[in-house]
Amino acid sequence: MTTHAIPKAAAFGQPKTGFRIPYLPVGSVLGPAEVEAVTDVATSGRTLSAGPWRERFESDFRDHVGAPHALSVTSGTVALELAIHLLDLRPGDEVVVTPQTYQASAQPLLQYPDVRVRFCDVDRDTLNMDPACLQTLLGERTRAVILVHYGGLPAPMREITAMARARGAVVIEDAAHALGSVYHGRRPGSLADIGCFSFHTSKNITTLGEGGMLTFFDDAYRTRVERLRGNEVDADYVPRAERLVGADEEVPGGLYPGDSLTHDCVTLRRPGTNATLSEAASAVGVVQLRSLEAMVERRRAIAARLREVLEKFGDVVAFPEESPGVRQSHHLFTFFVRRPGVLDRNRLLRELTDRGVQVPVRYFPLHLMPEWRARGHRRGECPVAERLWFTEQVNLPCHPGLSDEQVELLCSLLFESVRATLRRS
Ligand SMILES: *Cc1c(COP(=O)(O)O)cnc(C)c1O
């Protein structure tokens, strides 16, 4: 077995932010193997658009996830858009979504003003969709459930898929955080009907900064996704030039011979959009996927160090825990302040920020965003998600872009910040 080194973040220049410990990797997160792959593509004399690298990346990804189909696109957002498109939603349909996620999980639903979106509250211990709440929201009209594996901790898929199946609803996993996670011997992206992944710079692997993937089981989805994402020649769509001209129509100068007209017709008859992942991006994806395990281990090691520091403060804090058979990728490191009277969360965020640690709280409850409020959503709709975001949740930087020195610095700054907050709370 070959071992793959973790690409050194900032190998090509030091990160530049105002923070000593940036929340996300800054600058290049690619190593020499990725650079070599790009050079390979650039000098191969083959296409730079879709070609053998994309095929290879998709087949490696399919094998990794364990789903029969994997089709790449240009971002996680596009993956979700296409997944939602596949639902063929009609007026009156309902879709259940978690509010505790990046906005792209639900945003495509804004295109369907007559579809009712129901935000499902989260489990206070994990930030994942709460099956008990889901049960109350599922009904005759539920067409789909869209969930996220928050921070890479797999959601309770056995419960969720059983409930959804009983209603005939499609389950979409937003697995953007969960590449490298494990759920009872299987991988997120193969746990329901459709999986959506992101390869943005910040994610567990990246394809040159942007990219995405759909994984799914239904063969019929394959043709549809291929047509939606691509501007390649699609055999079913090749119209014969003659067919575009009625038998009784007069063509000035007559039809000119050869393929040329047919080809023009084909390229003009794209059924979807163009979301083709380029060869260079795909080649980087192939290399990154090989380093996935090492990069996830690095995330987990950083998380373990942070947890060690926080456990010194006992039951003032709590962590999203892995249940038996479950492994989280630690796309995020999250903890909860469980005794707000003893440790004030907002004060802690201030202390951390003052010491140069960047601590955004991931994620602002979606139903309270202006675009969702405009559709009638309100405070109180998901009380747990709201309480956690406003008073309990903390996310710390946790990514392979941090050097050992930065991790140790983060640990001391964290310890000092909690101590300072305890004193003043
Ligand atoms: C990053 C992310 C997305 C969107 O992916 P992009 O590739 O940035 O478009 C969707 N959902 C979640 C949960 C994400 O973290």
CSV table of C-alpha atoms and ligand atoms in Angstrom, one decimal:
chain,number,residue,atom,x,y,z
A,1,MET,CA,0.0,0.0,0.0
A,2,THR,CA,1.3,3.4,-0.8
A,3,THR,CA,1.1,6.1,1.7
A,4,HIS,CA,0.1,9.6,0.8
A,5,ALA,CA,1.5,12.6,2.4
A,6,ILE,CA,-0.8,15.3,3.6
A,7,PRO,CA,-0.3,18.4,1.4
A,8,LYS,CA,1.2,21.1,3.5
A,9,ALA,CA,-1.2,24.1,3.6
A,10,ALA,CA,0.4,27.3,2.8
A,11,ALA,CA,3.2,25.5,1.1
A,12,PHE,CA,3.0,28.2,-1.5
A,13,GLY,CA,2.9,31.2,0.7
A,14,GLN,CA,1.8,32.1,4.2
A,15,PRO,CA,-1.8,32.6,4.9
A,16,LYS,CA,-2.9,36.3,5.0
A,17,THR,CA,-5.8,37.1,7.3
A,18,GLY,CA,-6.1,39.4,10.3
A,19,PHE,CA,-6.3,36.3,12.5
A,20,ARG,CA,-3.5,34.3,14.1
A,21,ILE,CA,-5.7,31.2,13.7
A,22,PRO,CA,-7.9,31.5,10.6
A,23,TYR,CA,-11.1,29.5,10.6
A,24,LEU,CA,-10.6,28.1,7.1
A,25,PRO,CA,-7.4,27.2,5.2
A,26,VAL,CA,-6.1,30.3,3.6
A,27,GLY,CA,-4.0,30.3,0.4
A,28,SER,CA,-3.2,27.1,-1.5
A,29,VAL,CA,-4.1,23.9,0.2
A,30,LEU,CA,-2.5,21.8,-2.6
A,31,GLY,CA,0.8,19.9,-2.4
A,32,PRO,CA,3.3,18.9,-5.1
A,33,ALA,CA,1.4,15.8,-6.3
A,34,GLU,CA,-1.7,18.0,-7.1
A,35,VAL,CA,0.5,20.5,-8.9
A,36,GLU,CA,2.1,17.7,-10.9
A,37,ALA,CA,-1.4,16.4,-11.8
A,38,VAL,CA,-2.4,19.9,-13.1
A,39,THR,CA,0.9,20.1,-15.1
A,40,ASP,CA,0.2,16.7,-16.6
A,41,VAL,CA,-3.2,17.8,-17.8
A,42,ALA,CA,-1.9,21.1,-19.1
A,43,THR,CA,0.8,19.5,-21.2
A,44,SER,CA,-1.0,16.3,-22.2
A,45,GLY,CA,-2.2,17.6,-25.6
A,46,ARG,CA,-5.7,16.3,-24.7
A,47,THR,CA,-8.9,18.2,-23.9
A,48,LEU,CA,-8.9,20.5,-20.9
A,49,SER,CA,-12.7,20.1,-20.6
A,50,ALA,CA,-14.3,16.8,-19.8
A,51,GLY,CA,-12.1,13.7,-20.5
A,52,PRO,CA,-10.4,10.7,-19.0
A,53,TRP,CA,-9.5,12.5,-15.7
A,54,ARG,CA,-13.1,13.3,-15.0
A,55,GLU,CA,-14.1,9.7,-15.7
A,56,ARG,CA,-11.4,8.5,-13.4
A,57,PHE,CA,-12.4,10.8,-10.6
A,58,GLU,CA,-16.0,9.8,-10.8
A,59,SER,CA,-15.2,6.1,-10.8
A,60,ASP,CA,-12.8,6.5,-7.8
A,61,PHE,CA,-15.4,8.5,-6.0
A,62,ARG,CA,-18.1,6.0,-6.7
A,63,ASP,CA,-15.9,3.2,-5.4
A,64,HIS,CA,-15.1,5.2,-2.3
A,65,VAL,CA,-18.7,6.2,-1.5
A,66,GLY,CA,-20.2,2.9,-2.5
A,67,ALA,CA,-23.0,4.2,-4.6
A,68,PRO,CA,-23.6,2.9,-8.1
A,69,HIS,CA,-23.5,6.4,-9.7
A,70,ALA,CA,-21.2,9.4,-9.2
A,71,LEU,CA,-21.4,12.4,-11.5
A,72,SER,CA,-19.3,15.5,-11.0
A,73,VAL,CA,-20.4,19.1,-11.3
A,74,THR,CA,-18.8,22.5,-10.7
A,75,SER,CA,-19.9,23.0,-7.0
A,76,GLY,CA,-21.9,21.6,-4.1
A,77,THR,CA,-24.5,24.2,-4.8
A,78,VAL,CA,-25.0,23.0,-8.3
A,79,ALA,CA,-25.2,19.4,-7.0
A,80,LEU,CA,-28.0,20.4,-4.7
A,81,GLU,CA,-29.8,22.4,-7.5
A,82,LEU,CA,-29.7,19.3,-9.8
A,83,ALA,CA,-30.8,17.0,-7.0
A,84,ILE,CA,-33.8,19.2,-6.3
A,85,HIS,CA,-34.5,19.4,-10.0
A,86,LEU,CA,-34.8,15.6,-10.1
A,87,LEU,CA,-37.7,15.7,-7.6
A,88,ASP,CA,-40.0,17.3,-10.3
A,89,LEU,CA,-41.7,19.3,-7.5
A,90,ARG,CA,-45.2,20.5,-8.1
A,91,PRO,CA,-47.4,23.1,-6.4
A,92,GLY,CA,-48.6,21.9,-3.1
A,93,ASP,CA,-45.6,19.5,-2.5
A,94,GLU,CA,-43.7,19.7,0.7
A,95,VAL,CA,-40.0,19.4,1.4
A,96,VAL,CA,-38.5,19.0,4.9
A,97,VAL,CA,-35.1,20.6,5.4
A,98,THR,CA,-32.7,21.1,8.3
A,99,PRO,CA,-32.2,24.8,9.2
A,100,GLN,CA,-28.7,24.0,10.6
A,101,THR,CA,-26.7,24.1,7.4
A,102,TYR,CA,-25.0,26.2,4.8
A,103,GLN,CA,-27.7,28.0,2.8
A,104,ALA,CA,-27.1,26.0,-0.4
A,105,SER,CA,-28.9,23.0,1.1
A,106,ALA,CA,-32.3,24.8,0.9
A,107,GLN,CA,-31.7,27.8,-1.5
A,108,PRO,CA,-32.7,26.0,-4.7
A,109,LEU,CA,-36.2,25.6,-3.1
A,110,LEU,CA,-36.7,29.3,-3.3
A,111,GLN,CA,-37.2,28.7,-7.1
A,112,TYR,CA,-40.5,26.9,-6.2
A,113,PRO,CA,-42.8,29.5,-4.6
A,114,ASP,CA,-45.7,27.0,-4.5
A,115,VAL,CA,-43.7,24.3,-2.7
A,116,ARG,CA,-44.0,24.3,1.1
A,117,VAL,CA,-40.7,24.1,2.9
A,118,ARG,CA,-40.8,22.8,6.4
A,119,PHE,CA,-37.8,23.4,8.6
A,120,CYS,CA,-37.1,20.5,10.9
A,121,ASP,CA,-35.5,21.2,14.3
A,122,VAL,CA,-32.2,19.7,15.3
A,123,ASP,CA,-31.0,17.4,18.0
A,124,ARG,CA,-29.5,19.6,20.8
A,125,ASP,CA,-26.5,17.2,21.2
A,126,THR,CA,-25.5,16.9,17.5
A,127,LEU,CA,-27.1,19.7,15.4
A,128,ASN,CA,-28.3,17.0,13.1
A,129,MET,CA,-32.0,16.7,12.0
A,130,ASP,CA,-34.0,15.4,14.9
A,131,PRO,CA,-36.0,12.3,13.9
A,132,ALA,CA,-38.7,13.0,16.5
A,133,CYS,CA,-39.3,16.4,15.0
A,134,LEU,CA,-39.2,14.9,11.5
A,135,GLN,CA,-42.0,12.5,12.4
A,136,THR,CA,-44.3,15.4,13.1
A,137,LEU,CA,-43.6,17.1,9.8
A,138,LEU,CA,-43.9,14.2,7.4
A,139,GLY,CA,-47.3,14.0,5.7
A,140,GLU,CA,-49.2,13.0,2.6
A,141,ARG,CA,-47.6,15.8,0.6
A,142,THR,CA,-44.0,15.3,1.7
A,143,ARG,CA,-41.9,14.7,-1.5
A,144,ALA,CA,-38.4,14.9,0.0
A,145,VAL,CA,-36.2,15.3,3.0
A,146,ILE,CA,-33.0,17.2,2.7
A,147,LEU,CA,-30.5,16.8,5.6
A,148,VAL,CA,-26.9,17.5,6.3
A,149,HIS,CA,-24.4,15.4,8.2
A,150,TYR,CA,-23.5,18.4,10.4
A,151,GLY,CA,-19.7,18.9,10.7
A,152,GLY,CA,-19.3,15.4,9.3
A,153,LEU,CA,-21.1,13.6,12.1
A,154,PRO,CA,-23.5,11.3,10.3
A,155,ALA,CA,-27.2,12.0,10.9
A,156,PRO,CA,-29.4,9.1,12.3
A,157,MET,CA,-30.0,7.7,8.8
A,158,ARG,CA,-31.7,4.5,9.9
A,159,GLU,CA,-34.5,6.4,11.6
A,160,ILE,CA,-34.7,9.1,9.0
A,161,THR,CA,-34.8,6.9,5.9
A,162,ALA,CA,-37.3,4.5,7.5
A,163,MET,CA,-39.7,7.3,8.2
A,164,ALA,CA,-39.2,8.9,4.8
A,165,ARG,CA,-39.7,5.6,2.9
A,166,ALA,CA,-42.9,5.0,4.8
A,167,ARG,CA,-44.2,8.2,3.2
A,168,GLY,CA,-42.6,7.6,-0.2
A,169,ALA,CA,-40.4,10.6,0.2
A,170,VAL,CA,-36.9,10.9,-1.4
A,171,VAL,CA,-34.0,11.5,1.0
A,172,ILE,CA,-31.2,13.8,-0.2
A,173,GLU,CA,-28.0,13.8,1.9
A,174,ASP,CA,-26.1,17.0,1.8
A,175,ALA,CA,-22.8,15.2,2.5
A,176,ALA,CA,-20.6,18.3,1.9
A,177,HIS,CA,-19.1,17.8,5.4
A,178,ALA,CA,-19.1,14.1,5.4
A,179,LEU,CA,-16.5,12.8,2.9
A,180,GLY,CA,-14.4,10.5,5.0
A,181,SER,CA,-17.1,9.8,7.6
A,182,VAL,CA,-18.5,6.3,8.3
A,183,TYR,CA,-22.0,5.2,9.3
A,184,HIS,CA,-22.3,1.5,10.3
A,185,GLY,CA,-19.7,0.4,7.7
A,186,ARG,CA,-21.1,2.6,4.9
A,187,ARG,CA,-20.3,6.0,3.6
A,188,PRO,CA,-22.5,9.1,3.6
A,189,GLY,CA,-23.7,9.6,0.0
A,190,SER,CA,-24.7,6.0,-0.1
A,191,LEU,CA,-27.1,6.1,2.8
A,192,ALA,CA,-30.2,7.4,1.1
A,193,ASP,CA,-31.4,8.2,-2.5
A,194,ILE,CA,-29.1,11.1,-3.6
A,195,GLY,CA,-25.9,12.4,-2.1
A,196,CYS,CA,-24.4,15.9,-2.7
A,197,PHE,CA,-20.8,16.8,-2.2
A,198,SER,CA,-18.7,19.9,-2.3
A,199,PHE,CA,-15.1,20.2,-3.2
A,200,HIS,CA,-14.8,23.9,-2.2
A,201,THR,CA,-11.3,24.8,-0.8
A,202,SER,CA,-12.7,24.6,2.7
A,203,LYS,CA,-14.0,21.0,2.4
A,204,ASN,CA,-12.5,17.7,3.2
A,205,ILE,CA,-11.0,17.5,-0.3
A,206,THR,CA,-10.8,20.1,-3.0
A,207,THR,CA,-10.8,20.1,-6.8
A,208,LEU,CA,-8.7,23.2,-7.4
A,209,GLY,CA,-10.9,25.4,-5.2
A,210,GLU,CA,-14.4,24.6,-6.5
A,211,GLY,CA,-16.3,21.4,-7.5
A,212,GLY,CA,-19.1,19.1,-6.5
A,213,MET,CA,-20.5,15.6,-7.0
A,214,LEU,CA,-23.8,13.8,-7.0
A,215,THR,CA,-24.1,10.2,-6.0
A,216,PHE,CA,-27.2,8.2,-6.4
A,217,PHE,CA,-28.8,4.7,-6.9
A,218,ASP,CA,-31.5,5.3,-9.5
A,219,ASP,CA,-30.3,4.5,-13.0
A,220,ALA,CA,-32.9,6.8,-14.5
A,221,TYR,CA,-31.3,9.7,-12.7
A,222,ARG,CA,-28.1,9.2,-14.6
A,223,THR,CA,-29.3,10.2,-18.0
A,224,ARG,CA,-31.2,13.2,-16.5
A,225,VAL,CA,-28.2,14.4,-14.6
A,226,GLU,CA,-25.9,14.0,-17.6
A,227,ARG,CA,-28.2,16.1,-19.7
A,228,LEU,CA,-28.6,18.7,-17.0
A,229,ARG,CA,-25.0,19.2,-16.2
A,230,GLY,CA,-23.4,18.9,-19.6
A,231,ASN,CA,-23.0,20.4,-23.0
A,232,GLU,CA,-21.6,17.2,-24.5
A,233,VAL,CA,-23.1,15.5,-27.5
A,234,ASP,CA,-26.0,13.5,-26.3
A,235,ALA,CA,-26.9,10.7,-28.8
A,236,ASP,CA,-30.6,10.9,-28.1
A,237,TYR,CA,-30.5,14.6,-28.8
A,238,VAL,CA,-28.7,14.4,-32.1
A,239,PRO,CA,-31.2,15.7,-34.6
A,240,ARG,CA,-30.7,14.9,-38.2
A,241,ALA,CA,-30.4,18.1,-40.1
A,242,GLU,CA,-33.3,16.9,-42.3
A,243,ARG,CA,-35.5,16.6,-39.4
A,244,LEU,CA,-35.1,20.2,-38.5
A,245,VAL,CA,-36.4,21.2,-41.9
A,246,GLY,CA,-40.0,20.3,-42.8
A,247,ALA,CA,-40.4,18.3,-46.0
A,248,ASP,CA,-42.4,21.0,-47.6
A,249,GLU,CA,-40.1,23.8,-46.5
A,250,GLU,CA,-37.9,25.6,-48.9
A,251,VAL,CA,-34.3,26.0,-47.9
A,252,PRO,CA,-32.5,28.7,-49.8
A,253,GLY,CA,-29.5,27.1,-51.4
A,254,GLY,CA,-30.6,23.6,-50.2
A,255,LEU,CA,-29.2,21.7,-47.2
A,256,TYR,CA,-25.4,21.6,-47.3
A,257,PRO,CA,-23.9,18.2,-47.0
A,258,GLY,CA,-21.8,16.7,-44.3
A,259,ASP,CA,-21.8,16.8,-40.5
A,260,SER,CA,-21.4,20.4,-40.0
A,261,LEU,CA,-25.1,21.4,-39.8
A,262,THR,CA,-25.9,18.4,-37.6
A,263,HIS,CA,-23.1,19.4,-35.3
A,264,ASP,CA,-24.3,23.0,-35.0
A,265,CYS,CA,-27.8,21.8,-34.2
A,266,VAL,CA,-26.5,19.5,-31.5
A,267,THR,CA,-24.5,22.2,-29.7
A,268,LEU,CA,-27.5,24.5,-29.9
A,269,ARG,CA,-29.8,22.0,-28.3
A,270,ARG,CA,-28.4,21.7,-24.8
A,271,PRO,CA,-31.1,20.5,-22.5
A,272,GLY,CA,-29.6,21.8,-19.2
A,273,THR,CA,-26.8,24.0,-18.1
A,274,ASN,CA,-23.0,23.6,-18.3
A,275,ALA,CA,-21.6,22.4,-15.0
A,276,THR,CA,-18.7,20.4,-16.4
A,277,LEU,CA,-15.8,19.7,-14.0
A,278,SER,CA,-12.6,20.4,-15.9
A,279,GLU,CA,-9.8,17.9,-16.4
A,280,ALA,CA,-7.4,19.9,-14.2
A,281,ALA,CA,-10.0,20.0,-11.4
A,282,SER,CA,-10.7,16.3,-11.8
A,283,ALA,CA,-7.1,15.4,-11.8
A,284,VAL,CA,-6.6,17.2,-8.5
A,285,GLY,CA,-9.7,15.5,-7.2
A,286,VAL,CA,-8.1,12.1,-8.0
A,287,VAL,CA,-5.0,13.0,-6.0
A,288,GLN,CA,-6.9,14.5,-3.1
A,289,LEU,CA,-9.2,11.5,-2.8
A,290,ARG,CA,-6.1,9.4,-2.2
A,291,SER,CA,-5.0,11.7,0.7
A,292,LEU,CA,-8.5,11.8,2.1
A,293,GLU,CA,-7.9,9.3,4.9
A,294,ALA,CA,-4.7,11.1,6.0
A,295,MET,CA,-6.4,14.5,5.9
A,296,VAL,CA,-9.4,13.2,7.9
A,297,GLU,CA,-7.0,11.7,10.5
A,298,ARG,CA,-5.4,15.1,10.8
A,299,ARG,CA,-8.7,16.8,11.4
A,300,ARG,CA,-9.5,14.1,14.0
A,301,ALA,CA,-6.2,14.6,15.7
A,302,ILE,CA,-6.7,18.3,16.0
A,303,ALA,CA,-10.2,17.8,17.3
A,304,ALA,CA,-8.9,15.4,19.9
A,305,ARG,CA,-6.4,18.0,21.1
A,306,LEU,CA,-9.1,20.7,21.3
A,307,ARG,CA,-11.3,18.4,23.2
A,308,GLU,CA,-8.5,17.5,25.7
A,309,VAL,CA,-8.2,21.2,26.5
A,310,LEU,CA,-11.9,21.7,27.0
A,311,GLU,CA,-12.4,18.6,29.1
A,312,LYS,CA,-10.3,20.4,31.7
A,313,PHE,CA,-13.4,22.5,32.4
A,314,GLY,CA,-15.7,19.5,33.1
A,315,ASP,CA,-19.4,19.5,32.4
A,316,VAL,CA,-19.5,23.2,31.5
A,317,VAL,CA,-19.1,22.1,28.0
A,318,ALA,CA,-20.3,19.1,25.8
A,319,PHE,CA,-19.4,17.7,22.4
A,320,PRO,CA,-21.4,16.1,19.6
A,321,GLU,CA,-20.5,12.5,20.2
A,322,GLU,CA,-20.0,9.6,17.8
A,323,SER,CA,-22.5,6.8,18.6
A,324,PRO,CA,-21.2,3.2,18.1
A,325,GLY,CA,-20.5,2.3,14.5
A,326,VAL,CA,-20.2,6.0,13.5
A,327,ARG,CA,-17.1,8.0,12.6
A,328,GLN,CA,-17.1,11.7,12.0
A,329,SER,CA,-14.7,13.4,9.5
A,330,HIS,CA,-14.5,16.5,11.7
A,331,HIS,CA,-15.2,18.9,8.9
A,332,LEU,CA,-16.0,21.2,11.8
A,333,PHE,CA,-15.1,21.2,15.5
A,334,THR,CA,-18.1,22.1,17.6
A,335,PHE,CA,-18.8,22.2,21.3
A,336,PHE,CA,-21.7,23.4,23.4
A,337,VAL,CA,-21.6,25.7,26.4
A,338,ARG,CA,-24.0,23.7,28.6
A,339,ARG,CA,-24.0,26.0,31.6
A,340,PRO,CA,-24.5,29.5,30.2
A,341,GLY,CA,-24.8,30.9,33.8
A,342,VAL,CA,-21.3,29.7,34.5
A,343,LEU,CA,-19.7,30.2,31.1
A,344,ASP,CA,-21.2,32.9,28.9
A,345,ARG,CA,-20.9,31.8,25.2
A,346,ASN,CA,-20.9,35.3,23.7
A,347,ARG,CA,-18.2,36.5,26.1
A,348,LEU,CA,-16.2,33.4,25.2
A,349,LEU,CA,-16.5,34.2,21.5
A,350,ARG,CA,-15.2,37.7,22.3
A,351,GLU,CA,-12.3,36.4,24.3
A,352,LEU,CA,-11.3,34.1,21.5
A,353,THR,CA,-11.6,36.8,18.8
A,354,ASP,CA,-9.6,39.2,20.9
A,355,ARG,CA,-6.8,36.6,21.0
A,356,GLY,CA,-6.8,36.3,17.2
A,357,VAL,CA,-8.9,33.1,16.9
A,358,GLN,CA,-11.5,33.4,14.1
A,359,VAL,CA,-14.8,31.9,15.4
A,360,PRO,CA,-17.8,32.2,13.1
A,361,VAL,CA,-20.8,30.3,14.4
A,362,ARG,CA,-21.8,27.7,11.8
A,363,TYR,CA,-24.6,28.1,10.7
A,364,PHE,CA,-27.2,30.9,11.3
A,365,PRO,CA,-30.6,29.1,11.3
A,366,LEU,CA,-31.7,29.2,7.7
A,367,HIS,CA,-35.4,29.9,8.4
A,368,LEU,CA,-34.4,33.2,9.9
A,369,MET,CA,-32.6,34.4,6.8
A,370,PRO,CA,-34.4,37.3,5.1
A,371,GLU,CA,-35.4,35.2,2.0
A,372,TRP,CA,-37.0,32.6,4.2
A,373,ARG,CA,-38.7,35.1,6.5
A,374,ALA,CA,-40.1,36.6,3.3
A,375,ARG,CA,-41.8,33.2,2.8
A,376,GLY,CA,-43.4,33.4,6.2
A,377,HIS,CA,-40.8,31.6,8.4
A,378,ARG,CA,-40.4,33.0,11.9
A,379,ARG,CA,-38.5,32.9,15.2
A,380,GLY,CA,-39.7,30.0,17.3
A,381,GLU,CA,-40.1,27.6,14.3
A,382,CYS,CA,-37.0,25.6,15.3
A,383,PRO,CA,-36.4,26.5,19.0
A,384,VAL,CA,-33.5,24.2,19.5
A,385,ALA,CA,-31.5,25.3,16.5
A,386,GLU,CA,-32.2,28.9,17.5
A,387,ARG,CA,-31.1,28.5,21.1
A,388,LEU,CA,-27.9,26.7,20.2
A,389,TRP,CA,-26.9,29.3,17.6
A,390,PHE,CA,-27.7,32.3,19.8
A,391,THR,CA,-26.4,31.0,23.1
A,392,GLU,CA,-24.6,27.6,23.2
A,393,GLN,CA,-22.7,26.6,20.1
A,394,VAL,CA,-19.0,27.3,19.5
A,395,ASN,CA,-17.0,26.3,16.3
A,396,LEU,CA,-13.3,26.3,16.4
A,397,PRO,CA,-10.8,26.2,13.5
A,398,CYS,CA,-10.1,22.6,12.7
A,399,HIS,CA,-8.5,21.8,9.3
A,400,PRO,CA,-5.3,20.4,7.9
A,401,GLY,CA,-4.2,23.9,6.9
A,402,LEU,CA,-3.2,24.4,10.5
A,403,SER,CA,0.5,23.6,11.4
A,404,ASP,CA,1.4,21.8,14.6
A,405,GLU,CA,2.5,25.1,16.0
A,406,GLN,CA,-0.8,26.8,15.2
A,407,VAL,CA,-2.7,23.9,16.8
A,408,GLU,CA,-0.7,24.2,20.0
A,409,LEU,CA,-1.1,28.0,19.9
A,410,LEU,CA,-4.9,27.5,19.4
A,411,CYS,CA,-5.0,25.2,22.4
A,412,SER,CA,-3.3,27.7,24.7
A,413,LEU,CA,-5.5,30.6,23.4
A,414,LEU,CA,-8.6,28.4,24.0
A,415,PHE,CA,-7.6,27.5,27.5
A,416,GLU,CA,-6.9,31.2,28.4
A,417,SER,CA,-10.1,32.3,26.8
A,418,VAL,CA,-12.3,29.9,28.7
A,419,ARG,CA,-10.5,30.7,31.9
A,420,ALA,CA,-10.9,34.4,31.4
A,421,THR,CA,-14.6,34.0,30.6
A,422,LEU,CA,-15.3,31.8,33.6
A,423,ARG,CA,-13.8,34.5,35.8
A,424,ARG,CA,-16.0,37.2,34.4
A,425,SER,CA,-19.2,35.2,33.8
B,1,LIG,C1,-20.0,24.0,1.2
B,1,LIG,C2,-21.4,23.5,1.4
B,1,LIG,C3,-22.3,23.5,0.3
B,1,LIG,C4,-22.1,24.2,-1.0
B,1,LIG,O1,-21.0,23.8,-1.7
B,1,LIG,P1,-20.2,24.8,-2.7
B,1,LIG,O2,-19.3,23.8,-3.4
B,1,LIG,O3,-19.5,25.8,-1.9
B,1,LIG,O4,-21.2,25.3,-3.6
B,1,LIG,C5,-23.6,22.9,0.5
B,1,LIG,N1,-23.9,22.4,1.7
B,1,LIG,C6,-23.1,22.4,2.8
B,1,LIG,C7,-23.5,21.8,4.1
B,1,LIG,C8,-21.8,23.0,2.6
B,1,LIG,O5,-21.0,23.0,3.7
